[in-house]
Structure formats: structure tokens, C-alpha cells
JSON list of C-alpha atoms in Angstrom, two decimals:
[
{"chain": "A", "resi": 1447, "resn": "UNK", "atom": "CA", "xyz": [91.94, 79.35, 137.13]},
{"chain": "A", "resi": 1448, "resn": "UNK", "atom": "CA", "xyz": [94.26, 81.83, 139.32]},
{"chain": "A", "resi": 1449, "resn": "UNK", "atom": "CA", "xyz": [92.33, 84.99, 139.42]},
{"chain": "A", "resi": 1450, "resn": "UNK", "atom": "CA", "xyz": [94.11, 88.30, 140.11]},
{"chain": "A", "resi": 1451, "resn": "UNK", "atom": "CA", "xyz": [92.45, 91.19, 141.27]},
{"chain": "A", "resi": 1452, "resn": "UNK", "atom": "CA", "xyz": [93.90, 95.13, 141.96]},
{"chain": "A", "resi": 1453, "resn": "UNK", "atom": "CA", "xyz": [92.55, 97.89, 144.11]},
{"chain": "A", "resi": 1454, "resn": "UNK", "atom": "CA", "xyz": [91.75, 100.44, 143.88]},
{"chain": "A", "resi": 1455, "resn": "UNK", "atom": "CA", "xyz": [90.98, 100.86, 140.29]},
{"chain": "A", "resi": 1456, "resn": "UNK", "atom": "CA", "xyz": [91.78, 104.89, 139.94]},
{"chain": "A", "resi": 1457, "resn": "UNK", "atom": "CA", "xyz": [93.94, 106.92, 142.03]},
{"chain": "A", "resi": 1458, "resn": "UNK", "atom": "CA", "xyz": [94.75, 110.37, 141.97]},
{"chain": "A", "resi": 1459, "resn": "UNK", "atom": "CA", "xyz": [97.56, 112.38, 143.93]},
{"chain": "A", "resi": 1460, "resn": "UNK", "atom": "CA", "xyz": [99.55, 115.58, 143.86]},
{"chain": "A", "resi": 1461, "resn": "UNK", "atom": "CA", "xyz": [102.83, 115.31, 143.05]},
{"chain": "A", "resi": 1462, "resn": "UNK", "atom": "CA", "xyz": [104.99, 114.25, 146.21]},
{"chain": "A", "resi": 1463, "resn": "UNK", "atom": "CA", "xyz": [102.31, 112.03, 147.91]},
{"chain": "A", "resi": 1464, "resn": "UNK", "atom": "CA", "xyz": [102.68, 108.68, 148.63]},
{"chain": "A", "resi": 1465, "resn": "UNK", "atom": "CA", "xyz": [100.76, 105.76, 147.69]},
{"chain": "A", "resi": 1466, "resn": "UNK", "atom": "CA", "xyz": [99.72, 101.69, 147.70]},
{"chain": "A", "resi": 1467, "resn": "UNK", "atom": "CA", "xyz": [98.51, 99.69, 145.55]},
{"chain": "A", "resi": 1468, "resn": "UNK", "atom": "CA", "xyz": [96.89, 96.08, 145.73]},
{"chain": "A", "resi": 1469, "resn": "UNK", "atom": "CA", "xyz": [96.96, 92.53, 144.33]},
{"chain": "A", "resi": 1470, "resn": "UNK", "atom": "CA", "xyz": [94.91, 89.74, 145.59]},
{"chain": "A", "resi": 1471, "resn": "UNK", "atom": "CA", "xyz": [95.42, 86.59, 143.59]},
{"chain": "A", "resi": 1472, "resn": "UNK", "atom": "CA", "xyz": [93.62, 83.35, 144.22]},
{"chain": "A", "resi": 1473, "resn": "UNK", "atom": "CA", "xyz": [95.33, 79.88, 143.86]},
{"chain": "A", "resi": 1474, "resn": "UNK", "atom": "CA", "xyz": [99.18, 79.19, 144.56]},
{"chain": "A", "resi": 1475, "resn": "UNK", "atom": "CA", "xyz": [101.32, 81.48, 142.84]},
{"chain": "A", "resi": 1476, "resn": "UNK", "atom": "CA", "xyz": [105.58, 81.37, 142.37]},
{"chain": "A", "resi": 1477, "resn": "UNK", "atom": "CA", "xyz": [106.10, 83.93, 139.78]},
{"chain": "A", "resi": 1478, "resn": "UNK", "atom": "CA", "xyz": [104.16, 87.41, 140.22]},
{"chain": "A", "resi": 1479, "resn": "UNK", "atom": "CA", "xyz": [105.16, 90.91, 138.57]},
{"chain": "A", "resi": 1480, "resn": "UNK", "atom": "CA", "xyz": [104.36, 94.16, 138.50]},
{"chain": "A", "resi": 1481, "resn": "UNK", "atom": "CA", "xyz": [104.06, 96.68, 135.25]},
{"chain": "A", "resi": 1482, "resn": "UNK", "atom": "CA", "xyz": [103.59, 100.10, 134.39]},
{"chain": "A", "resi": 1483, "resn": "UNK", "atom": "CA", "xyz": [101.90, 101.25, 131.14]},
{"chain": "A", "resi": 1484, "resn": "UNK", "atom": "CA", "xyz": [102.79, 104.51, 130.48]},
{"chain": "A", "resi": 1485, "resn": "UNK", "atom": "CA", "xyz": [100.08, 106.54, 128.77]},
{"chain": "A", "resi": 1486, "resn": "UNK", "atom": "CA", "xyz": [101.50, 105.67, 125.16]},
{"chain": "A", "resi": 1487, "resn": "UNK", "atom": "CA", "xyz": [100.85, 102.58, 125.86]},
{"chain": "A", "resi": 1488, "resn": "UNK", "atom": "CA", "xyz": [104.16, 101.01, 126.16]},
{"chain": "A", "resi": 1489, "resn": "UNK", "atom": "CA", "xyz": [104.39, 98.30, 129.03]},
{"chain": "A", "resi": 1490, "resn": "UNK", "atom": "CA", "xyz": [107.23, 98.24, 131.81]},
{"chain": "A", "resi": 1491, "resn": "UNK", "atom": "CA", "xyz": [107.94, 95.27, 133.97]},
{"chain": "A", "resi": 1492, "resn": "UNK", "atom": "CA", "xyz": [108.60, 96.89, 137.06]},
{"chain": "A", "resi": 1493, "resn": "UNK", "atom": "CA", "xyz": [109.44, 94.38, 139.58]},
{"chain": "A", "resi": 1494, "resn": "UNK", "atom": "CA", "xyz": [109.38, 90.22, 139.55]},
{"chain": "A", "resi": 1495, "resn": "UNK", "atom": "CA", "xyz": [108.38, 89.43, 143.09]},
{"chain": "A", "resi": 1496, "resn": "UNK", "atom": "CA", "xyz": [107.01, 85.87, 143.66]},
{"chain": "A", "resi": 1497, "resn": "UNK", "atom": "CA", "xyz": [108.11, 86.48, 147.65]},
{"chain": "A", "resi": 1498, "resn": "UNK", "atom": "CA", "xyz": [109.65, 88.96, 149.79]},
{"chain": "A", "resi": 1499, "resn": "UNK", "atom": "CA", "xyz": [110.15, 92.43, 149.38]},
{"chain": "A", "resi": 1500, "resn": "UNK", "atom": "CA", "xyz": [112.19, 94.67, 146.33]},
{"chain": "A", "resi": 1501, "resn": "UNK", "atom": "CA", "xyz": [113.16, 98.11, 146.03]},
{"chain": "A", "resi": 1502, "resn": "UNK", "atom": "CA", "xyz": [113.77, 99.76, 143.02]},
{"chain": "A", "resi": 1503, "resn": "UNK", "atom": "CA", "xyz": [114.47, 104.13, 143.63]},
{"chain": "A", "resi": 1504, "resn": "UNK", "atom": "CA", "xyz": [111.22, 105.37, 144.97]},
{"chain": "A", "resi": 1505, "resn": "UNK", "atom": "CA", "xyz": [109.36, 102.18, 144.20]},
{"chain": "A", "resi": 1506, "resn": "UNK", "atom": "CA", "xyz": [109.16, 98.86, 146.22]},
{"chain": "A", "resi": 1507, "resn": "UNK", "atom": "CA", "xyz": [107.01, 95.60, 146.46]},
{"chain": "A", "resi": 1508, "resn": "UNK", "atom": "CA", "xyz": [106.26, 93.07, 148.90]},
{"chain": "A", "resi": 1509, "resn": "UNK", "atom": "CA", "xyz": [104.62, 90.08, 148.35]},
{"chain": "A", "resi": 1510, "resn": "UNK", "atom": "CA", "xyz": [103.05, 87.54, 150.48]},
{"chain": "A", "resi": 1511, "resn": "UNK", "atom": "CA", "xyz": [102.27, 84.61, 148.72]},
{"chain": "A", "resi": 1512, "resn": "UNK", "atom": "CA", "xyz": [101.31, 82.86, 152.30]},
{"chain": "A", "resi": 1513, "resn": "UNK", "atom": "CA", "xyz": [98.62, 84.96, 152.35]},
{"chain": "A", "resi": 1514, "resn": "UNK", "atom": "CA", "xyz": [98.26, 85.11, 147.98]},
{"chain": "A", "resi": 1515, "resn": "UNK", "atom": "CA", "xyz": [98.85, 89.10, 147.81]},
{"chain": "A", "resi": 1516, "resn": "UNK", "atom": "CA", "xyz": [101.00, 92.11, 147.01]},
{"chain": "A", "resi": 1517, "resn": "UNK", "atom": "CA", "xyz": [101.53, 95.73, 147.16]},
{"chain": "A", "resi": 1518, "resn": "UNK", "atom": "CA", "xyz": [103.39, 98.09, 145.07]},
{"chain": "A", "resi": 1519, "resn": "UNK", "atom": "CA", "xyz": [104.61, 101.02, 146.84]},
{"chain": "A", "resi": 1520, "resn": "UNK", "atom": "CA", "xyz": [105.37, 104.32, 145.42]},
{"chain": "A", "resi": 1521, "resn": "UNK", "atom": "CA", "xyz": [107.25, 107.46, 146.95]},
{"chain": "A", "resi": 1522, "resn": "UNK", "atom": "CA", "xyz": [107.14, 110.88, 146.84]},
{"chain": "A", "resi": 1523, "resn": "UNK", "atom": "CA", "xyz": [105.05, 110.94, 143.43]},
{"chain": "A", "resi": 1524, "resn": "UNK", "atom": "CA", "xyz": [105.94, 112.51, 140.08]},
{"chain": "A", "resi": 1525, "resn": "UNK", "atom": "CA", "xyz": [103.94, 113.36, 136.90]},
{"chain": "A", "resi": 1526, "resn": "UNK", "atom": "CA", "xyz": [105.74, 110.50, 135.25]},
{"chain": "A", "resi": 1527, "resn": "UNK", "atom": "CA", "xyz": [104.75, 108.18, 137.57]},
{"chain": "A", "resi": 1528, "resn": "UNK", "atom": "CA", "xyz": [101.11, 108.20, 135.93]},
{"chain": "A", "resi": 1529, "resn": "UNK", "atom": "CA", "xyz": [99.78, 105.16, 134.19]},
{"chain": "A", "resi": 1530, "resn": "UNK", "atom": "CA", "xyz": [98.35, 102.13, 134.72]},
{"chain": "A", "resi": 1531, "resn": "UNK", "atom": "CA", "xyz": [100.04, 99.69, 136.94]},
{"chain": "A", "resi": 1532, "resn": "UNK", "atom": "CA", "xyz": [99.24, 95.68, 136.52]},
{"chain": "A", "resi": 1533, "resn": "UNK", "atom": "CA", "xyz": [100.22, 92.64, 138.47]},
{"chain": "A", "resi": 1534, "resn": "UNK", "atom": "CA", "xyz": [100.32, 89.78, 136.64]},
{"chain": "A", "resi": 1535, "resn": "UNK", "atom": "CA", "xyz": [100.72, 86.05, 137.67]},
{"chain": "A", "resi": 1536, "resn": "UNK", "atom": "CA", "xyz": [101.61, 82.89, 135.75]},
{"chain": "A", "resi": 1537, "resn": "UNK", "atom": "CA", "xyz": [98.24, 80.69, 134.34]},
{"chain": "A", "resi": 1538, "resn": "UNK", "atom": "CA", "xyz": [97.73, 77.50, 135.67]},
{"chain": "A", "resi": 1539, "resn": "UNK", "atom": "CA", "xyz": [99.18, 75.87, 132.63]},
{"chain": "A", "resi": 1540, "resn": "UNK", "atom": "CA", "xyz": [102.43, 77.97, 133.24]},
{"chain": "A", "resi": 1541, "resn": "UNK", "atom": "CA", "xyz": [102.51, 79.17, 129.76]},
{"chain": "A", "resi": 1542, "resn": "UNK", "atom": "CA", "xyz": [101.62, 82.93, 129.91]},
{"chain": "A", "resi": 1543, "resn": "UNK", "atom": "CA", "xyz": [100.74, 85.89, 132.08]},
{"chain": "A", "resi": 1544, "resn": "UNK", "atom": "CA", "xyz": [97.32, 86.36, 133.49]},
{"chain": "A", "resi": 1545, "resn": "UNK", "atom": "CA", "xyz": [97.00, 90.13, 134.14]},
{"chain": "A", "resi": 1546, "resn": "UNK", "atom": "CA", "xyz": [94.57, 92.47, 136.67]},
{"chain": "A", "resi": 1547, "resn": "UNK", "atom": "CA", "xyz": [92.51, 95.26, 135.18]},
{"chain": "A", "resi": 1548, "resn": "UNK", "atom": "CA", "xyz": [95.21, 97.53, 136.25]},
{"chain": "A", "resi": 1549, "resn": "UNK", "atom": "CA", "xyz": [95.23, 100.40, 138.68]},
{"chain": "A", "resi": 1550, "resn": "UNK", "atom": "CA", "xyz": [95.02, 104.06, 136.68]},
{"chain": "A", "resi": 1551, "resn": "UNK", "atom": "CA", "xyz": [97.28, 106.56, 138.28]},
{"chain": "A", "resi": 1552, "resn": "UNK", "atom": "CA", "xyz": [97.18, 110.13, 137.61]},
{"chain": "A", "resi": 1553, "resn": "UNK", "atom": "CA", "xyz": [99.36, 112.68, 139.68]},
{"chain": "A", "resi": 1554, "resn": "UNK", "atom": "CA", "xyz": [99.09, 116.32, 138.98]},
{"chain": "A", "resi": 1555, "resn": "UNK", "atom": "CA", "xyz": [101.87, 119.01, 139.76]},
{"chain": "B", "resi": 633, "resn": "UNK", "atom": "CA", "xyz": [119.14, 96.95, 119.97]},
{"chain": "B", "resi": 634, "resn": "UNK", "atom": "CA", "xyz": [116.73, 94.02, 120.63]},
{"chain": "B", "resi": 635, "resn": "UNK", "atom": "CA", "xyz": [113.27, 94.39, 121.11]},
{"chain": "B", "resi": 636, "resn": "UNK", "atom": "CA", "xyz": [109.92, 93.57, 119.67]},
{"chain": "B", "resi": 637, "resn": "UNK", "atom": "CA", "xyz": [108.42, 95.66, 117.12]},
{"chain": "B", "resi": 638, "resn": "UNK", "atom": "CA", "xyz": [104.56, 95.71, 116.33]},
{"chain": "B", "resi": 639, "resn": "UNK", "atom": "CA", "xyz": [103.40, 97.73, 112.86]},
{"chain": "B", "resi": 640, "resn": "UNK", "atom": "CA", "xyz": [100.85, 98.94, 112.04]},
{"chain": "B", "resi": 641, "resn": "UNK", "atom": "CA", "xyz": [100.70, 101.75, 115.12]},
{"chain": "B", "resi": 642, "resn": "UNK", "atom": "CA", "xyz": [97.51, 102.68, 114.62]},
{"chain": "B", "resi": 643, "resn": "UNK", "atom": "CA", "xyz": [95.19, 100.47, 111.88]},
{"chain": "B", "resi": 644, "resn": "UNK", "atom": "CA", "xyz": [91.51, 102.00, 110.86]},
{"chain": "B", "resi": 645, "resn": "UNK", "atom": "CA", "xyz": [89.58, 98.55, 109.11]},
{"chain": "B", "resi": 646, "resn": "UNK", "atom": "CA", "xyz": [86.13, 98.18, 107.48]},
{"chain": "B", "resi": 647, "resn": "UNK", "atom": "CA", "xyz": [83.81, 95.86, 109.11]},
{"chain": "B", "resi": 648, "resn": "UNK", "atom": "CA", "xyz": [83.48, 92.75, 107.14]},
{"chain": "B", "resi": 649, "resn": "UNK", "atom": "CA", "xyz": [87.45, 92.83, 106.61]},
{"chain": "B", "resi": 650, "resn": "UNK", "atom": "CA", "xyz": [89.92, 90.59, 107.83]},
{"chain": "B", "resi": 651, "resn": "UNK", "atom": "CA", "xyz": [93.37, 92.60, 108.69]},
{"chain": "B", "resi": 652, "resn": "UNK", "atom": "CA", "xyz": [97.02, 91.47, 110.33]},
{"chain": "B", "resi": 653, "resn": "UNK", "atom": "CA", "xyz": [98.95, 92.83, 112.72]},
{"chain": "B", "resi": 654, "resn": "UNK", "atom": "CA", "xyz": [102.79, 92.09, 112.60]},
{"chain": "B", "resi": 655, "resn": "UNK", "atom": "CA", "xyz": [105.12, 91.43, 115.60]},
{"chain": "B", "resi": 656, "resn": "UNK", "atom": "CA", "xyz": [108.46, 90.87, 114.68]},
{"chain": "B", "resi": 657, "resn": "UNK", "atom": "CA", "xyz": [111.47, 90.35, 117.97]},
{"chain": "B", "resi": 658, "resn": "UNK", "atom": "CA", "xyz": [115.42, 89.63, 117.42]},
{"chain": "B", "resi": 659, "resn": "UNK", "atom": "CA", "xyz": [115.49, 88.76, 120.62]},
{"chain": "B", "resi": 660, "resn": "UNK", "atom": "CA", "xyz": [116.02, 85.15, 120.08]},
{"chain": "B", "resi": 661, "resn": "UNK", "atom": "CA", "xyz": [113.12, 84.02, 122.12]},
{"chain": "B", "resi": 662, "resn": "UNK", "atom": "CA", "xyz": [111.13, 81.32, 121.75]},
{"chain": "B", "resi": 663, "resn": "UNK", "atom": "CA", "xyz": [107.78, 82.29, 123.38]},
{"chain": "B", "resi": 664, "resn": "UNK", "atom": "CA", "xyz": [105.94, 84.84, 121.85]},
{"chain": "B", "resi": 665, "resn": "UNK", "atom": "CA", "xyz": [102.22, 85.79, 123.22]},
{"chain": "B", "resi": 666, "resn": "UNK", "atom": "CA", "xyz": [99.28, 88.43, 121.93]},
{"chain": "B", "resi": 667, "resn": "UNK", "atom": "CA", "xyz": [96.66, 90.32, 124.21]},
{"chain": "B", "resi": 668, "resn": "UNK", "atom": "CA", "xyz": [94.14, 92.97, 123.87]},
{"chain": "B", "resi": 669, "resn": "UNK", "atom": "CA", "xyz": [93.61, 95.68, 126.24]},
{"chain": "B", "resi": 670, "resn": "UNK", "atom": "CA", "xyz": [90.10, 97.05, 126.27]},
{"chain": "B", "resi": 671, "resn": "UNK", "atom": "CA", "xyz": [89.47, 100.36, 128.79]},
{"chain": "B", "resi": 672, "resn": "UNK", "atom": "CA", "xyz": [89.23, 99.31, 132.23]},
{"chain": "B", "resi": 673, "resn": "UNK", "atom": "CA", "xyz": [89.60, 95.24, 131.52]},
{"chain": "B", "resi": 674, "resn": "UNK", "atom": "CA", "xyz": [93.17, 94.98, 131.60]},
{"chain": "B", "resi": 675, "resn": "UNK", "atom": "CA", "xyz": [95.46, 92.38, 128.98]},
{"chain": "B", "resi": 676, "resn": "UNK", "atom": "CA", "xyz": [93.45, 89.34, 128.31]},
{"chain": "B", "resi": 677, "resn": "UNK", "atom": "CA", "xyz": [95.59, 86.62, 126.45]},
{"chain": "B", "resi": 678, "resn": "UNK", "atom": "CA", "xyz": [94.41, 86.02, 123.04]},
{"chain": "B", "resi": 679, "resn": "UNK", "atom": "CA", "xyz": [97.09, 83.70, 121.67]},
{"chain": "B", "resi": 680, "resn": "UNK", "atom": "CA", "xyz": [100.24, 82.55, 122.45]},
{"chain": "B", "resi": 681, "resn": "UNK", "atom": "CA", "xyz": [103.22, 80.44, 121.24]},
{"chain": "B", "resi": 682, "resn": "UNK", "atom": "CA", "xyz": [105.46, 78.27, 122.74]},
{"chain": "B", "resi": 683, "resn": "UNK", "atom": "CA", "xyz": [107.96, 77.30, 119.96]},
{"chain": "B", "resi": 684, "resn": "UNK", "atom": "CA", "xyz": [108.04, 77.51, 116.28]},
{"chain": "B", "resi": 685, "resn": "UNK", "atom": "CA", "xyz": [105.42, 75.86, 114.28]},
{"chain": "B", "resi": 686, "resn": "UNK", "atom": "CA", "xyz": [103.11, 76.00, 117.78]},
{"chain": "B", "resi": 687, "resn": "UNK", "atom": "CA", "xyz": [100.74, 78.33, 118.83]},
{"chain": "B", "resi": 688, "resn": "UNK", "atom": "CA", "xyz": [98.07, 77.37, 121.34]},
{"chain": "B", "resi": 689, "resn": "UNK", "atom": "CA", "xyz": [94.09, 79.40, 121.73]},
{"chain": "B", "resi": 690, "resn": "UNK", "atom": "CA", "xyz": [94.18, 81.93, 124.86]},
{"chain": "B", "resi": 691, "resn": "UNK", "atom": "CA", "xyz": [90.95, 82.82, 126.84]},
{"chain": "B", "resi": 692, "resn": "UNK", "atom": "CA", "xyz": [89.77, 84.74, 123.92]},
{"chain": "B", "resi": 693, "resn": "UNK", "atom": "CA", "xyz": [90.58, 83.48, 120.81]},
{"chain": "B", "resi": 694, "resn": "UNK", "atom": "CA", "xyz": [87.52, 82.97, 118.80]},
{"chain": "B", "resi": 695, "resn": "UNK", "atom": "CA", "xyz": [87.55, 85.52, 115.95]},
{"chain": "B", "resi": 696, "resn": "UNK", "atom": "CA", "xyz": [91.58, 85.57, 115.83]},
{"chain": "B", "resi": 697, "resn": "UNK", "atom": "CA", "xyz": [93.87, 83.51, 114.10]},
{"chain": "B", "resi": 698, "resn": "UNK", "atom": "CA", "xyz": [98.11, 83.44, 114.32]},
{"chain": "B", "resi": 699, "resn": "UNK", "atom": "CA", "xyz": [100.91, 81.21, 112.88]},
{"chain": "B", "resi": 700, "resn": "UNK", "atom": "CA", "xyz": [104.30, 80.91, 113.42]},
{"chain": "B", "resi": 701, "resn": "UNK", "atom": "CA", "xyz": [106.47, 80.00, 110.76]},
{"chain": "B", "resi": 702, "resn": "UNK", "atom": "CA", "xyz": [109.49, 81.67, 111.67]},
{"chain": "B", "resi": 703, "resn": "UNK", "atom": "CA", "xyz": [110.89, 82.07, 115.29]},
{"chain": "B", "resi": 704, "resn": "UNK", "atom": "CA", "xyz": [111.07, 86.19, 115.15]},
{"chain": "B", "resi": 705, "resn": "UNK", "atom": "CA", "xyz": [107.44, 86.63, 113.67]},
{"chain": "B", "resi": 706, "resn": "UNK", "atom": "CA", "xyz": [104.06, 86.47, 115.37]},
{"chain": "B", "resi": 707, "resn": "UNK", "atom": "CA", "xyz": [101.55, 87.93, 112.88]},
{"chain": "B", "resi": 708, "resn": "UNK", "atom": "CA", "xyz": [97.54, 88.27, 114.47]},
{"chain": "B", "resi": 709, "resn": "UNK", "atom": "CA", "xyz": [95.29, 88.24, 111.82]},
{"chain": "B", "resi": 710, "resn": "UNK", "atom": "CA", "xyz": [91.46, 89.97, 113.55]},
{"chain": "B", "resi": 711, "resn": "UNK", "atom": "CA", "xyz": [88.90, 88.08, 111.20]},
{"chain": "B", "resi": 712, "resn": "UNK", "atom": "CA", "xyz": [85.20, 89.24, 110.15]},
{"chain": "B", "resi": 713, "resn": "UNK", "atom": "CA", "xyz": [84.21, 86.86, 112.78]},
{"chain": "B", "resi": 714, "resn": "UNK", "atom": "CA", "xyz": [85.22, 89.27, 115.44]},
{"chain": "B", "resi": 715, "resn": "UNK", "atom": "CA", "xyz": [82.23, 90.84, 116.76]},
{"chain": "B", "resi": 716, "resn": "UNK", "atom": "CA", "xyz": [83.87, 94.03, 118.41]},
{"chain": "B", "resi": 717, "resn": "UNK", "atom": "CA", "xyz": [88.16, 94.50, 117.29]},
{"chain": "B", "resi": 718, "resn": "UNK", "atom": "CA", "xyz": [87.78, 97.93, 118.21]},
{"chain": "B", "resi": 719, "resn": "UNK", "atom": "CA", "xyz": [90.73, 97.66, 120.92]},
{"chain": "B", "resi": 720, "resn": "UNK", "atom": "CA", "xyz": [94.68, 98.01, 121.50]},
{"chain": "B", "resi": 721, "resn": "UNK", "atom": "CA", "xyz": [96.62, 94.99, 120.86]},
{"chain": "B", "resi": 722, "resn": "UNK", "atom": "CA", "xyz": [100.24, 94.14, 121.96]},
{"chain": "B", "resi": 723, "resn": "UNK", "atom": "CA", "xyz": [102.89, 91.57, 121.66]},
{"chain": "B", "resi": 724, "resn": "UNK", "atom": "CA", "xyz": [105.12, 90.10, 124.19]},
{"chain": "B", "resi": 725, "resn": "UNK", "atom": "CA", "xyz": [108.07, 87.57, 123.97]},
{"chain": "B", "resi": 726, "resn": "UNK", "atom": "CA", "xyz": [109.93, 85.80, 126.53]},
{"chain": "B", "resi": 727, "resn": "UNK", "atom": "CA", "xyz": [113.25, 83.43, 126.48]},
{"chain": "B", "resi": 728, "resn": "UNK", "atom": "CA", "xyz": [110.73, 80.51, 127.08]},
{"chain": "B", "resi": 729, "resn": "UNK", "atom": "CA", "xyz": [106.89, 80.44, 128.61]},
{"chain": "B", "resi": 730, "resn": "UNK", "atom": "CA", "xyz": [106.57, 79.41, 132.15]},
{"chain": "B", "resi": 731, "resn": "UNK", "atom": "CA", "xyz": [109.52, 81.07, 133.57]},
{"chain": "B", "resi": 732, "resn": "UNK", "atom": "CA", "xyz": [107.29, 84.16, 134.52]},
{"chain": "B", "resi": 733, "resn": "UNK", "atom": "CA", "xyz": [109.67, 86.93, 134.28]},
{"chain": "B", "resi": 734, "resn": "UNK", "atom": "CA", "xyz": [111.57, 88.39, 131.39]},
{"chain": "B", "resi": 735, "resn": "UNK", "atom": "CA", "xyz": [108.69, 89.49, 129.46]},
{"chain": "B", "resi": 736, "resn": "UNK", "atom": "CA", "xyz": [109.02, 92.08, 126.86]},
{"chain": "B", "resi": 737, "resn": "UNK", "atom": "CA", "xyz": [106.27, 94.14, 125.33]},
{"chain": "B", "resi": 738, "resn": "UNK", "atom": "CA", "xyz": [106.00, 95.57, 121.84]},
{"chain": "B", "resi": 739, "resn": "UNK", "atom": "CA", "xyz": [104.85, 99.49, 121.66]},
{"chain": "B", "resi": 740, "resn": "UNK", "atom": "CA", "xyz": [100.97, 98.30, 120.26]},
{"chain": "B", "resi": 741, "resn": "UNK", "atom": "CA", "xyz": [98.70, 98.32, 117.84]},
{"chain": "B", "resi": 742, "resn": "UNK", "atom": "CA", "xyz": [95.50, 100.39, 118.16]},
{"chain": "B", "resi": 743, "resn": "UNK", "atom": "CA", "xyz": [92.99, 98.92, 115.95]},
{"chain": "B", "resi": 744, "resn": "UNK", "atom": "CA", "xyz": [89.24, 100.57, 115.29]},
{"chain": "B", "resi": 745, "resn": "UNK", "atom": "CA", "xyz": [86.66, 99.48, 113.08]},
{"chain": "B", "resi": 746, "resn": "UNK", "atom": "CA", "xyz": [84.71, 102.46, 111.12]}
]
């Protein structure tokens, strides 16, 4: 089945810095996403990116599905950025999300 | 406004009980999913459903049971066969499965056994 895997699994910042984060997925891949949980738990998509590159504010993605990955790219870094970020792909069966184990994000003032 | 809503927020059951969480959307959509989050493991798919009157097993179904009789409800009932419920569940819909975008998320349920 596709597997999708995120690095690095905690990252911590001051408020301002910039940062990267990771998705590897295995197998071919058309519809890819990213999320944000916020620490209430409430879940975010962020960006659908099966290909190419969005920008959203301080946030953009870029995904190379050539090459079966993606980053999420965050700006100049707020308090509210932190939470857990996912990247989910369709299942091979194309009927739901498959999801990482998420990326925990913490940025102090 | 339209949006999913999950109830019970927070739901404290005795082992040996069977319990339900409800997830009700008037978004008109006809896919409707459930996952549990566990720290550090990320949204594993329990259940989801495709259409009314459908509902097909996820990667970790065993212990969990659904039905969907009505096209805005998706009630999860965790049974005694669960071995660990202790976990946060939520509830997604989408206009149909497959498409892979236009998911939305209900706020959770955070279930733990005592």
C-alpha cells in the first residue's frame, strides 16, 4: 500500500525563523495534501498539491511526484503556527486519506 | 454554516462498555470517514463510507462498528472488544471519496477508558 512518511518528527523555532518540512510517499500518487492540527485538535487542510508548487501567505508547497515527495514551507514563524502538520495521500483503493505521523511544531516568542 | 459536528467532546467509559460517538455534517456529502489519532502515530482510518447504506472496514477496524442509515450521520460505536480506546477520534466528510481534496474534519472526540 502507498506509504507516507514525514521528517522530522519535532521541530522547534523562535518566532520569525524559517522552516521545512518533509513527505516521502512510496507508490504513484495524484492527489497529496497538507494539514495543520492546531493544538485543540481541530484539523486544517492547508494546501492540495498533487504537482507543482502553491503559495498560500507565509506558507508554500512543492511537490514532486517524479521523484514521490513534498515539502511544506513556512515563513517567518508565529506562535500560531504550532501544531502538527500531516501530508496525506489517497489509498490505493482511492477511497480515503492515508495520513503521516505528522510533524509537531512548537515556536516560542 | 455547514460543517461536521462530533459530540461527545470529551467521553470517560468503563472498560467492559460499549459507547458511540456521533458525527453529524449538513454538508450534503456523500463520503463520510472515521480515524483515531494516537500520540505520535498520526490518523489511521478506522472506517469509512462511501454512500448511504455502505460503509466499508479501514486498516483498523476490529473492535469498531458504524452504520449509515441516513446521509448526514456517521455514528462509531468503540465495543468491549477494543483492547486499548483510550485515544482521540475524528470525523471527516467529503463531496465523494476518491477525489482527494475537499476534506472536512469534525472538532473530535477524546475518548479514555478509566
Amino acid at each position: 500500500g502507498i506509504q507516507v512518511e514525514q521528517s522530522p518528527p519535532d521541530l522547534i523555532l523562535q518566532e520569525g525563523a524559517n522552516s521545512t518540512l518533509r513527505c516521502n510517499f512510496s507508490d504513484s500518487v495524484n492527489n497529496l495534501q497538507w494539514f495543520h492540527q492546531n493544538p485543540w485538535g481541530q484539523l486544517i487542510n492547508l494546501f492540495y498539491i498533487p504537482s507543482g508548487t502553491k503559495q498560500n501567505g507565509r506558507l508554500s508547497a512543492t511537490t514532486v511526484a517524479t521523484e514521490r515527495y513534498s515539502l511544506l514551507y513556512i515563513s517567518s514563524s508565529q506562535t500560531t503556527d504550532s501544531g502538527v502538520y500531516f501530508c496525506a495521500a489517497i489509498n490505493q483503493a482511492g477511497t480515503a486519506l492515508i495520513f503521516g505521523k505528522g510533524t509537531t511544531l512548537s515556536v516560542s516568542s | 454554516d455547514g460543517g461536521i459536528t462530533q459530540s461527545p467532546k470529551y467521553l470517560f467509559r468503563k472498560e467492559g462498555q460499549n459507547v458511540t460517538l456521533s458525527c453529524e455534517q449538513n454538508l450534503n456529502h456523500d463520503a463520510m470517514y472515521w480515524y483515531r489519532q494516537d500520540p505520535g502515530q498520526g490518523l489511521r482510518l478506522i472506517y469509512y463510507s462511501q454512500i448511504v447504506n455502505d460503509f466499508q472496514k479501514g486498516d483498523i477496524a476490529e473492535g469498531y462498528s458504524v452504520s449509515r442509515e441516513k446521509k448526514e450521520s456517521f455514528p462509531l460505536t468503540v465495543t468491549s472488544a477494543q483492547k486499548n480506546p483510550t485515544a482521540f477520534y475524528l470525523c471527516a466528510s467529503s463531496i465523494r471519496s476518491g477525489l482527494g481534496y475537499g476534506y472536512t474534519f469534525g472538532s473530535g472526540t477524546r475518548l479514555t477508558v478509566v
